[in-house]
Amino acid sequence: MASSLSVLVTAEVSGGKVAPVTLELLGAARELADKLGGGVACALLGSGIGDAAQQLIHHGADQVVVADDAGLKDYLSDTYTAVMEAVVRQTDPEIVLLGHTSQGRDLGPRLAFRLGAGLATDCVELDIDGDSKQLLATRPVYGGNARATFTTDTRPQMATVRSKAMTPLPADPSRQGETLTLSPMPDISARLTLSDRVKEEVKGVKLEDAPVVVSGGRGIGGPEGFQQLEELVRTLKGAVGATRAACDNGWWPSSAQVGLTGKIVAPDLYIAVALSGSSQHMAGCSGSKALVAINKDPEANIFKEAQYGVVGDYRQVLPAFARRVQELLEK
Amino acid sequence: CAKQVPDPEAPPGSLKVDCGDHLVVLPRSFSPVISPFDEQAVEAALRIKDAQGGSITVITLGNNLQRDVVKKPLSMGADELILLEDSAFEGGDTWSTVTALAAAIKKVGDYDLIFCGRQAADWDAGQVGLGLAEILGLPVVSVAQKVEVMDGRVRVERVVPDGYEVIESPTPALITVSNELGEPRYATLKGIMAAAKKQPTVWKPADLGLDPSQVGEAGRNTKLLRLFQPTKEARCEIVEGETPEEAGTLLADRLRSAKVL
Ligand SMILES: Cc1cc2nc3c(=O)[nH]c(=O)nc-3n(C[C@H](O)[C@H](O)[C@H](O)COP(=O)(O)OP(=O)(O)OC[C@H]3O[C@@H](n4cnc5c(N)ncnc54)[C@H](O)[C@@H]3O)c2cc1C
Ligand SMILES: Nc1ncnc2c1ncn2[C@@H]1O[C@H](COP(=O)(O)O)[C@@H](O)[C@H]1O
């Protein structure tokens, strides 16, 4: 195993399962660490999560530092920041990576300011500069209208990484690594208390995993229109997404907002209905394999993003489209 | 804390990168705005003021700030505006911004809650609120959709991917606000007139006990190496028909023949 640890990945586990973004981070970390000639460490925080360590090793970690404590069952800003600070001090990495997830968005900046470390959030590309050996962290800015590459002279250098931007390594059960327990465990008393959790029901396929996503925008005009989209995804075995404009109007739950500040999806097929294709929305779906647009405005930006499109009122175009799709799939 | 930014709703394509300056610029026809999440942060504070009273101070950091833009929170109902305005504040990153804002908040001194937007609509970093909390030693709840104060504690609904969490914290605390909070109120005519009469307080680095080397470009802990616009090949195949219905049918056929369906 490599003598020093170059990259530390912060793992996320939910319901005993390692989050896809963690495996993506490990894939990216492996590449960066190989360029630096060091190892990959992974921080595993939670309660009753020890089993995940092997999986992290199979996907590229050389060392897993486990902090398993009843007090870490739920993510809380105070407790996780304290534990991650201790893990960083124990592993002393050049680079710390987190997912740009609900947890990473909160934990990343706090940890960075605690450590005095430079952080680039929501990165879509990571590389090592050949000369300086510094991390080159590239991220979309201005809602996705431009991209910027950042470096920092601090140690560690930090980045949070957008989901689905990196490629995980296939699991290799023969990979070896060591599992350590974080010790000493820092004080994890929290000022915050989590007093309730309210779940929004999701029917059918989960948006982030759906092979087909049909999203509606402001032009849908009301909740009734979204029922049409629901019928279409039932045929396509997909999920319905929405723009922020549609969610803010209460036509569709905010938990299905696609975009920069919503969910990131990368389905085989993304059908954009009556939405203009703002850069902030495209940030959440530009990884789709095929993009189809239905919009009545031929000048709408979505036609600059889509591969196939129809210019027309969705109220007329969509029912005929849905009918034909059903016929084709039944054949 | 509210930031002035180029209008993020300007059509994609109207933004251009000015490579020399490492800046993204919008044509003059687009007026800058208060970053949308920051208007929602002001709204969150106003709702608490409506329910419980109190006063709201808004802090904005930048240079050449447009008075009619930065006064918007005042016209919505905030009480005071402090501008950290100086050429030394230009070109900062989240680190140098937090240094200056934290010093200004300490100088203001007395507060129960600090509100920020979840992220500024220009650089989309989403760091300053959390960084401020860390530097000021405050508890922080990010991505709030509802904020209530009771008996010296604050109760926050924090948006998470599958719903929301209810988190309670002692005050003082820092909250970052998301759009799920709801539309910010419009400025009333009375509010606009009152805001026009109010003079913002302007502080320079020295007023905050800071050296110019700690703020703006000089105080960064990250370097902007490159700013660029990825080129896109726009090649959309428009499927046409005699009627919109026919176009819909033909679109399905086209997707089938392209093996997308
Ligand atoms: C910091 C920040 C973060 C943001 N994050 C997100 C995000 O995560 N996700 C997101 O979606 N947005 C986000 N936004 C908002 C974003 O800027 C846009 O305002 C939003 O995406 C617009 O939604 P829309 O396309 O539905 O509406 P509009 O831009 O109003 O477009 C409506 C479209 O519908 C078409 N139309 C109208 N009627 C019909 C009809 N009958 N048939 C066919 N077409 C019709 C119109 O031609 C138009 O193109 C964010 C904004 C900011 C500033
Ligand atoms: N220059 C600034 N002036 C006032 N507030 C700011 C400034 N920069 C950032 N903020 C606050 O911090 C939040 C997050 O900003 P950022 O980390 O830059 O995305 C914003 O929504 C504002 O509330």
XYZ file of C-alpha atoms and ligand atoms in Angstrom:
668
model
C 0.000 0.000 0.000
C 1.068 3.561 -0.644
C 3.009 5.160 2.178
C 1.078 8.401 2.470
C -2.563 9.184 1.919
C -3.201 11.701 -0.814
C -6.959 11.889 -1.019
C -9.647 11.562 1.634
C -13.187 10.783 0.495
C -16.135 11.420 2.801
C -18.513 8.493 2.377
C -22.276 8.730 2.590
C -24.310 5.723 3.587
C -28.051 5.514 3.846
C -30.085 2.490 4.869
C -26.891 0.411 4.989
C -26.123 1.227 1.350
C -23.191 3.288 0.117
C -24.477 6.278 -1.875
C -23.702 6.187 -5.626
C -21.920 9.551 -5.366
C -19.451 8.034 -2.866
C -18.452 5.355 -5.364
C -18.057 8.060 -8.013
C -15.827 10.031 -5.620
C -13.702 6.950 -4.966
C -13.222 6.518 -8.716
C -12.076 10.128 -9.024
C -9.951 9.906 -5.875
C -8.157 6.812 -7.176
C -7.120 8.675 -10.323
C -5.946 11.756 -8.407
C -4.070 9.669 -5.828
C -2.335 7.670 -8.551
C -1.136 10.910 -10.125
C 0.193 12.010 -6.730
C 1.656 8.609 -5.919
C -0.303 8.202 -2.702
C -3.245 6.331 -1.245
C -6.968 6.886 -0.924
C -8.536 7.139 2.508
C -12.249 7.116 3.114
C -14.136 8.466 6.132
C -17.162 6.395 7.094
C -19.444 8.105 9.605
C -22.724 6.854 10.994
C -24.278 4.328 13.319
C -24.073 0.587 12.606
C -22.316 1.187 9.289
C -19.130 -0.908 9.678
C -20.182 -3.350 6.947
C -19.848 -0.715 4.267
C -16.056 -0.541 4.750
C -15.363 -3.573 2.538
C -17.437 -2.158 -0.259
C -15.472 1.105 -0.113
C -12.225 -0.862 -0.349
C -13.526 -2.857 -3.312
C -14.258 0.430 -5.066
C -10.829 1.974 -4.560
C -10.153 2.926 -0.915
C -6.829 1.874 0.649
C -7.848 2.816 4.145
C -11.252 3.300 5.720
C -11.513 5.309 8.928
C -14.719 4.374 10.707
C -16.551 6.562 13.211
C -19.476 4.410 14.303
C -21.510 6.021 17.056
C -25.174 6.230 17.961
C -24.714 10.021 18.015
C -23.853 9.954 14.308
C -27.005 8.149 13.186
C -28.395 11.295 11.558
C -26.389 13.975 9.847
C -26.048 17.053 12.040
C -23.793 19.909 11.063
C -22.046 20.166 14.461
C -21.315 16.485 15.033
C -20.181 15.632 11.530
C -17.933 18.699 11.319
C -16.226 17.724 14.579
C -15.674 14.126 13.488
C -14.477 15.045 9.998
C -12.014 17.516 11.473
C -10.570 14.646 13.538
C -10.430 12.313 10.522
C -8.611 14.942 8.456
C -6.085 15.459 11.247
C -5.538 11.686 11.565
C -5.170 10.999 7.825
C -3.433 14.271 6.864
C -4.457 14.165 3.173
C -3.523 16.563 0.380
C -7.090 16.610 -0.887
C -10.488 16.155 0.776
C -13.502 15.280 -1.402
C -17.189 15.299 -0.508
C -20.322 14.763 -2.581
C -22.197 17.958 -3.467
C -25.233 16.484 -1.755
C -27.535 17.734 0.949
C -24.916 16.598 3.480
C -21.814 17.703 1.566
C -23.214 21.172 0.831
C -23.541 21.735 4.564
C -20.468 19.873 5.808
C -17.993 20.949 3.087
C -17.981 24.709 3.738
C -18.051 24.307 7.527
C -15.159 21.897 7.494
C -13.217 24.095 5.068
C -13.598 27.182 7.249
C -12.699 25.189 10.368
C -9.530 23.883 8.697
C -8.751 27.147 6.910
C -8.806 25.184 3.664
C -9.674 26.426 0.183
C -12.836 24.756 -1.125
C -14.408 24.602 -4.581
C -18.033 23.444 -4.453
C -20.091 21.523 -7.018
C -17.108 20.495 -9.144
C -17.603 18.566 -12.381
C -13.928 17.980 -13.244
C -10.909 17.289 -11.095
C -7.307 16.956 -12.181
C -3.770 17.355 -10.897
C -1.515 20.023 -12.365
C 1.544 18.299 -13.810
C 4.026 20.883 -12.499
C 2.668 22.161 -9.210
C 0.883 18.891 -8.288
C -2.010 21.070 -7.179
C -5.636 20.090 -7.481
C -7.370 21.700 -10.472
C -11.019 21.963 -9.496
C -13.426 22.945 -12.274
C -16.979 23.978 -11.557
C -19.876 25.598 -13.392
C -20.508 29.206 -12.315
C -23.166 31.772 -13.162
C -25.848 29.118 -13.162
C -23.883 27.041 -15.650
C -23.247 29.853 -18.132
C -19.508 29.567 -17.611
C -16.946 27.309 -16.000
C -14.099 28.173 -13.708
C -10.994 26.277 -12.642
C -9.709 26.964 -9.139
C -6.541 26.102 -7.242
C -5.548 26.743 -3.660
C -2.254 26.887 -1.760
C -3.869 25.590 1.430
C -3.530 22.033 2.749
C -5.757 20.234 2.512
C -7.311 21.352 -0.764
C -11.034 20.685 -0.741
C -13.775 20.037 -3.291
C -17.389 18.972 -3.256
C -18.325 17.065 -6.416
C -21.578 17.003 -8.371
C -23.352 13.641 -8.547
C -22.994 11.711 -11.764
C -20.015 13.819 -12.855
C -17.389 11.143 -12.051
C -17.158 7.470 -12.972
C -16.934 4.791 -10.296
C -14.502 1.881 -10.628
C -16.093 -1.524 -10.979
C -16.090 -3.434 -7.686
C -12.967 -5.575 -7.315
C -13.483 -8.062 -4.443
C -9.793 -8.948 -4.464
C -8.742 -5.398 -3.546
C -7.151 -5.157 -0.100
C -7.253 -2.296 2.321
C -7.237 -1.603 6.031
C -10.095 -0.556 8.255
C -9.334 1.630 11.280
C -11.503 3.047 13.998
C -11.265 6.768 14.567
C -9.597 7.287 17.899
C -9.894 9.220 19.977
C -13.452 10.065 19.072
C -13.970 13.839 19.394
C -16.675 15.407 21.533
C -19.868 15.175 19.513
C -22.290 17.148 21.615
C -24.455 19.231 19.311
C -26.170 22.556 19.752
C -28.693 21.534 17.146
C -31.403 18.939 17.716
C -33.234 17.081 14.981
C -36.777 16.916 16.295
C -38.697 15.593 13.315
C -38.333 14.344 9.771
C -41.139 14.673 7.266
C -40.934 12.515 4.156
C -42.573 13.403 0.903
C -44.057 10.303 -0.648
C -42.621 9.313 -3.975
C -44.766 7.094 -6.105
C -43.197 4.826 -8.674
C -39.628 5.113 -9.911
C -37.143 7.316 -8.061
C -36.274 10.385 -10.113
C -32.485 10.032 -9.853
C -32.571 6.385 -10.953
C -35.263 6.608 -13.632
C -34.180 5.636 -17.164
C -36.684 8.133 -18.569
C -37.526 11.528 -17.075
C -40.306 13.776 -18.341
C -40.088 17.283 -16.894
C -42.618 20.062 -17.038
C -42.093 23.801 -16.740
C -44.037 26.994 -16.251
C -45.742 26.531 -19.613
C -47.601 23.471 -18.271
C -49.892 26.009 -16.651
C -51.202 24.064 -13.663
C -51.329 20.788 -11.754
C -53.712 19.199 -14.305
C -51.052 19.327 -16.997
C -48.699 17.398 -14.753
C -51.217 14.548 -14.674
C -50.651 14.184 -18.400
C -46.910 13.908 -17.772
C -47.601 11.278 -15.102
C -49.581 9.185 -17.560
C -46.760 9.378 -20.073
C -44.135 8.231 -17.563
C -46.332 5.322 -16.539
C -46.048 4.050 -20.107
C -42.334 4.819 -20.230
C -41.595 3.484 -16.720
C -39.966 6.765 -15.835
C -40.393 9.617 -13.400
C -41.738 13.163 -13.596
C -39.445 16.099 -12.881
C -40.137 19.831 -12.890
C -38.487 23.210 -13.159
C -38.273 25.498 -10.198
C -40.955 27.723 -11.709
C -43.397 24.781 -11.716
C -42.426 23.721 -8.170
C -42.651 27.270 -6.806
C -46.178 27.410 -8.227
C -47.046 24.296 -6.258
C -47.869 22.204 -9.334
C -45.374 19.495 -8.505
C -43.395 18.673 -5.312
C -40.122 20.551 -4.811
C -38.395 17.250 -4.126
C -38.708 16.574 -7.874
C -37.124 19.870 -8.963
C -34.365 19.200 -11.471
C -31.422 21.554 -11.658
C -28.594 23.373 -9.981
C -30.395 23.536 -6.645
C -32.520 20.441 -7.208
C -31.907 16.882 -8.320
C -29.222 15.883 -10.801
C -30.485 13.321 -13.290
C -28.767 11.582 -16.199
C -31.400 9.311 -17.750
C -31.278 7.637 -21.163
C -34.074 9.921 -22.261
C -35.070 13.344 -20.911
C -38.209 14.928 -22.292
C -38.496 18.651 -21.539
C -42.054 19.906 -21.875
C -42.979 23.604 -21.798
C -39.779 24.677 -20.102
C -37.357 27.215 -21.513
C -34.073 25.453 -20.722
C -32.535 27.967 -18.316
C -28.898 27.277 -17.519
C -29.841 26.524 -13.895
C -32.302 23.870 -15.015
C -29.915 22.365 -17.575
C -27.323 21.953 -14.802
C -29.505 19.117 -13.530
C -30.144 17.248 -16.781
C -27.343 17.994 -19.247
C -25.855 14.551 -18.587
C -28.900 12.899 -20.192
C -28.103 10.614 -23.125
C -30.941 11.916 -25.284
C -32.783 15.185 -24.796
C -36.141 15.923 -26.391
C -37.989 19.250 -26.227
C -41.581 20.274 -26.744
C -42.006 24.040 -26.610
C -44.191 26.514 -28.455
C -41.414 29.084 -28.786
C -38.938 28.197 -31.579
C -36.427 30.614 -30.015
C -36.496 28.904 -26.599
C -33.028 28.018 -25.337
C -34.074 24.387 -24.858
C -33.798 23.900 -28.640
C -30.101 24.758 -28.329
C -29.731 21.881 -25.875
C -32.031 19.201 -27.287
C -31.341 16.635 -30.006
C -34.979 16.277 -31.064
C -37.770 18.783 -30.754
C -41.254 19.784 -31.706
C -42.299 23.425 -31.844
C -45.889 23.577 -30.704
C -48.391 23.770 -27.880
C -47.814 20.797 -25.601
C -51.562 20.500 -25.065
C -51.850 19.373 -28.677
C -48.483 17.732 -29.216
C -48.221 15.671 -26.045
C -51.433 13.584 -26.166
C -50.660 12.447 -29.724
C -47.048 11.758 -28.761
C -48.116 9.751 -25.710
C -50.613 7.715 -27.739
C -48.031 6.846 -30.373
C -45.431 5.953 -27.710
C -47.901 3.538 -26.155
C -48.630 1.932 -29.538
C -44.934 1.573 -30.301
C -44.116 0.049 -26.944
C -46.980 -2.415 -27.165
C -45.794 -3.701 -30.529
C -26.503 39.323 4.219
C -27.613 40.217 0.708
C -25.436 40.362 -2.406
C -25.851 42.372 -5.598
C -25.393 40.095 -8.639
C -25.861 40.264 -12.429
C -29.431 39.203 -13.274
C -29.321 35.379 -13.159
C -32.513 35.152 -15.244
C -30.912 36.861 -18.219
C -31.230 34.507 -21.200
C -28.407 31.960 -21.484
C -26.017 33.226 -24.105
C -26.204 36.879 -23.072
C -23.501 36.345 -20.482
C -19.988 36.742 -21.807
C -16.684 35.951 -20.197
C -14.267 38.820 -20.037
C -11.040 36.853 -19.926
C -8.813 39.787 -19.073
C -10.785 40.534 -15.971
C -11.658 36.989 -15.014
C -15.209 38.222 -14.871
C -18.525 37.304 -16.342
C -20.296 40.328 -17.789
C -23.846 41.024 -18.882
C -24.851 43.687 -21.387
C -25.773 46.978 -19.756
C -29.431 46.516 -20.626
C -29.692 44.033 -17.748
C -29.774 45.758 -14.391
C -28.146 43.909 -11.482
C -30.439 42.440 -8.834
C -30.299 41.281 -5.238
C -29.428 37.590 -5.468
C -32.831 35.796 -5.411
C -32.121 33.560 -2.395
C -31.000 36.673 -0.504
C -34.373 38.314 -1.135
C -35.858 35.178 0.356
C -33.486 35.543 3.320
C -34.837 39.081 3.806
C -38.374 37.696 3.533
C -37.637 35.092 6.241
C -36.434 37.875 8.549
C -39.467 40.043 7.740
C -41.860 37.210 8.624
C -40.262 36.962 12.055
C -40.432 40.731 12.448
C -44.141 40.613 11.467
C -44.827 37.969 14.092
C -42.561 39.050 16.925
C -41.241 42.518 16.166
C -37.564 43.386 16.172
C -35.365 45.134 13.688
C -33.509 43.993 10.577
C -30.083 45.162 9.449
C -28.954 44.214 5.944
C -25.257 43.988 5.042
C -24.087 44.078 1.423
C -20.467 43.804 0.338
C -19.175 44.946 -3.025
C -17.968 47.955 -4.957
C -19.827 50.471 -7.112
C -23.057 49.111 -5.690
C -26.158 50.424 -7.406
C -28.146 52.306 -4.760
C -31.618 51.539 -6.149
C -30.744 47.827 -6.259
C -29.157 47.415 -2.839
C -31.956 49.413 -1.200
C -34.549 46.830 -2.232
C -34.466 45.043 1.174
C -35.147 48.422 2.820
C -38.156 48.977 0.587
C -39.407 45.504 1.515
C -39.324 46.507 5.179
C -35.786 46.086 6.550
C -34.671 48.804 8.959
C -31.039 49.494 8.214
C -28.538 48.991 5.411
C -24.797 48.697 5.839
C -22.649 48.705 2.729
C -19.138 47.317 2.831
C -18.095 49.268 -0.217
C -14.559 49.877 -1.360
C -12.358 48.976 -4.305
C -10.399 46.772 -1.881
C -13.442 44.494 -1.582
C -13.378 43.687 -5.309
C -12.402 40.295 -6.674
C -12.907 38.372 -3.459
C -13.744 34.710 -2.934
C -15.818 33.163 -0.172
C -12.879 33.268 2.235
C -12.223 37.003 1.945
C -15.966 37.734 1.834
C -16.475 35.869 5.107
C -13.550 37.732 6.693
C -15.170 41.098 5.913
C -18.777 40.123 6.659
C -17.784 38.510 9.981
C -15.937 41.678 11.018
C -18.971 43.788 10.097
C -21.351 41.501 12.022
C -19.091 41.723 15.075
C -19.112 45.494 14.784
C -22.927 45.538 14.617
C -22.713 43.403 17.715
C -26.194 42.664 18.912
C -28.210 40.074 16.956
C -30.380 37.005 17.448
C -30.385 35.577 13.946
C -28.282 36.011 10.831
C -29.861 35.137 7.487
C -28.021 34.360 4.264
C -29.147 32.943 0.946
C -28.270 29.301 0.320
C -25.994 30.412 -2.522
C -25.270 33.582 -4.443
C -26.579 33.475 -8.023
C -23.290 34.580 -9.599
C -20.592 32.172 -8.424
C -23.097 29.657 -6.974
C -20.652 28.730 -4.215
C -23.007 28.184 -1.294
C -20.252 28.718 1.263
C -20.504 32.131 2.869
C -23.346 31.424 5.331
C -21.749 28.244 6.622
C -18.323 29.885 6.721
C -19.654 32.863 8.671
C -21.221 30.542 11.240
C -17.934 28.707 11.648
C -15.899 31.915 12.039
C -18.433 33.520 14.403
C -18.842 30.265 16.374
C -22.590 30.091 15.748
C -24.829 27.085 15.201
C -26.048 26.960 11.603
C -28.964 25.396 9.740
C -28.752 25.512 5.951
C -31.367 25.352 3.179
C -34.322 26.510 5.277
C -37.893 26.601 3.986
C -39.474 27.849 7.225
C -38.055 29.654 10.253
C -39.882 30.311 13.521
C -38.653 31.746 16.796
C -39.979 30.677 20.177
C -38.598 31.142 23.696
C -35.114 32.067 22.620
C -34.865 29.087 20.277
C -35.254 28.893 16.544
C -37.133 26.095 14.795
C -36.129 25.528 11.193
C -37.484 23.301 8.469
C -34.423 22.218 6.530
C -35.062 20.933 2.998
C -33.534 17.483 2.363
C -33.815 15.360 -0.802
C -36.905 13.428 0.269
C -38.769 16.034 2.316
C -37.628 18.152 5.227
C -36.120 17.902 8.707
C -37.189 19.979 11.673
C -34.096 21.289 13.430
C -34.018 23.358 16.591
C -31.193 25.564 17.679
C -30.439 28.043 20.437
C -29.982 31.654 19.321
C -27.976 33.444 18.162
C -27.817 31.239 15.083
C -27.213 31.509 11.358
C -29.778 30.292 8.829
C -29.371 29.941 5.059
C -32.610 30.237 3.117
C -33.887 28.383 0.039
C -36.635 29.225 -2.477
C -39.047 26.729 -0.865
C -39.638 29.503 1.700
C -41.919 31.152 -0.848
C -42.039 34.357 -2.847
C -40.456 37.404 -1.260
C -42.948 40.256 -0.782
C -43.114 43.169 -3.187
C -41.851 46.527 -2.091
C -44.769 48.830 -1.341
C -44.835 52.392 -2.630
C -44.562 53.572 0.955
C -41.577 51.261 1.437
C -39.856 52.582 -1.655
C -40.345 56.190 -0.532
C -39.043 55.405 2.955
C -36.049 53.556 1.508
C -35.241 56.469 -0.795
C -34.864 58.712 2.242
C -32.634 56.321 4.194
C -28.890 56.745 3.842
C -26.949 53.498 4.016
C -23.972 53.340 6.347
C -20.768 52.739 4.371
C -17.817 50.927 5.927
C -14.363 50.491 4.451
C -11.817 47.856 5.499
C -10.278 50.215 8.084
C -13.714 50.743 9.688
C -13.763 46.977 10.272
C -10.265 46.910 11.703
C -9.093 45.020 8.607
C -6.082 45.572 6.433
C -6.834 45.829 2.683
C -4.654 42.715 2.250
C -7.251 40.657 4.162
C -10.186 41.441 1.899
C -11.197 41.171 -1.757
C -8.707 39.769 -4.255
C -5.800 40.050 -1.810
C -7.539 38.080 0.929
C -8.543 35.041 -1.141
C -7.538 31.511 -0.220
C -8.421 30.154 -3.669
C -7.085 31.227 -7.051
C -9.164 31.554 -10.177
C -6.963 29.933 -12.783
C -9.289 29.975 -15.766
C -12.779 31.177 -16.603
C -14.300 29.943 -19.838
C -17.497 29.156 -21.686
C -17.690 25.618 -23.015
C -18.753 25.686 -26.646
C -21.929 23.823 -27.469
C -22.787 22.343 -30.808
C -26.437 23.112 -31.227
C -27.930 20.507 -33.504
C -31.572 20.048 -32.721
C -33.599 18.088 -35.225
C -37.013 19.718 -35.356
C -39.756 17.224 -36.177
C -42.548 18.870 -38.157
C -46.053 17.825 -39.095
C -49.163 19.217 -40.807
C -50.726 19.641 -37.380
C -49.257 19.731 -33.880
C -50.844 16.308 -33.273
C -49.091 14.870 -36.281
C -45.788 16.368 -35.138
C -46.272 14.620 -31.788
C -46.887 11.281 -33.486
C -43.912 11.735 -35.807
C -41.694 12.661 -32.851
C -42.470 9.299 -31.245
C -41.700 7.546 -34.549
C -38.423 9.441 -34.872
C -37.357 8.511 -31.352
C -38.163 4.904 -32.139
C -36.144 4.912 -35.362
C -33.250 6.575 -33.535
C -33.519 3.761 -30.953
C -34.045 6.323 -28.186
C -37.354 4.650 -27.338
C -29.362 30.495 -8.084
C -30.504 29.927 -8.868
C -30.760 28.569 -8.826
C -31.791 28.010 -9.588
N -31.976 26.657 -9.552
C -32.895 26.104 -10.382
C -33.071 24.675 -10.454
O -32.422 23.904 -9.724
N -33.980 24.183 -11.322
C -34.728 24.989 -12.144
O -35.527 24.455 -12.931
N -34.600 26.325 -12.072
C -33.720 26.905 -11.216
N -33.616 28.267 -11.168
C -34.610 29.086 -11.908
C -34.244 29.287 -13.378
O -33.406 30.423 -13.492
C -35.514 29.560 -14.235
O -36.229 30.637 -13.696
C -36.462 28.375 -14.320
O -35.760 27.183 -14.610
C -37.510 28.648 -15.387
O -38.455 27.606 -15.413
P -39.296 27.298 -16.732
O -38.401 26.913 -17.841
O -40.344 26.329 -16.330
O -40.056 28.659 -17.008
P -39.908 29.707 -18.191
O -38.514 30.125 -18.354
O -40.940 30.729 -17.955
O -40.281 28.861 -19.500
C -41.556 28.427 -19.838
C -41.492 27.875 -21.250
O -42.708 27.240 -21.566
C -43.038 27.507 -22.920
N -44.478 27.343 -23.038
C -45.455 28.099 -22.461
N -46.667 27.595 -22.734
C -46.467 26.494 -23.505
C -47.332 25.545 -24.109
N -48.649 25.612 -23.957
N -46.782 24.554 -24.832
C -45.438 24.464 -24.999
N -44.573 25.336 -24.450
C -45.083 26.333 -23.701
C -42.543 28.904 -23.181
O -42.276 29.084 -24.545
C -41.269 28.943 -22.323
O -40.142 28.578 -23.093
C -32.609 28.843 -10.385
C -32.374 30.219 -10.398
C -31.346 30.760 -9.661
C -31.121 32.231 -9.715
N -20.813 40.196 -1.241
C -21.773 39.772 -0.398
N -22.529 40.660 0.290
C -23.499 40.249 1.123
N -23.799 38.956 1.333
C -23.094 38.016 0.675
C -22.043 38.365 -0.222
N -21.528 37.231 -0.729
C -22.241 36.215 -0.189
N -23.184 36.676 0.663
C -24.179 35.893 1.423
O -23.784 34.534 1.472
C -24.695 33.721 0.739
C -23.960 32.613 0.048
O -23.046 33.144 -0.856
P -21.987 32.266 -1.674
O -21.254 31.445 -0.691
O -21.126 33.260 -2.360
O -22.777 31.426 -2.647
C -25.428 34.679 -0.161
O -26.697 34.169 -0.512
C -25.515 35.931 0.707
O -26.540 35.813 1.679
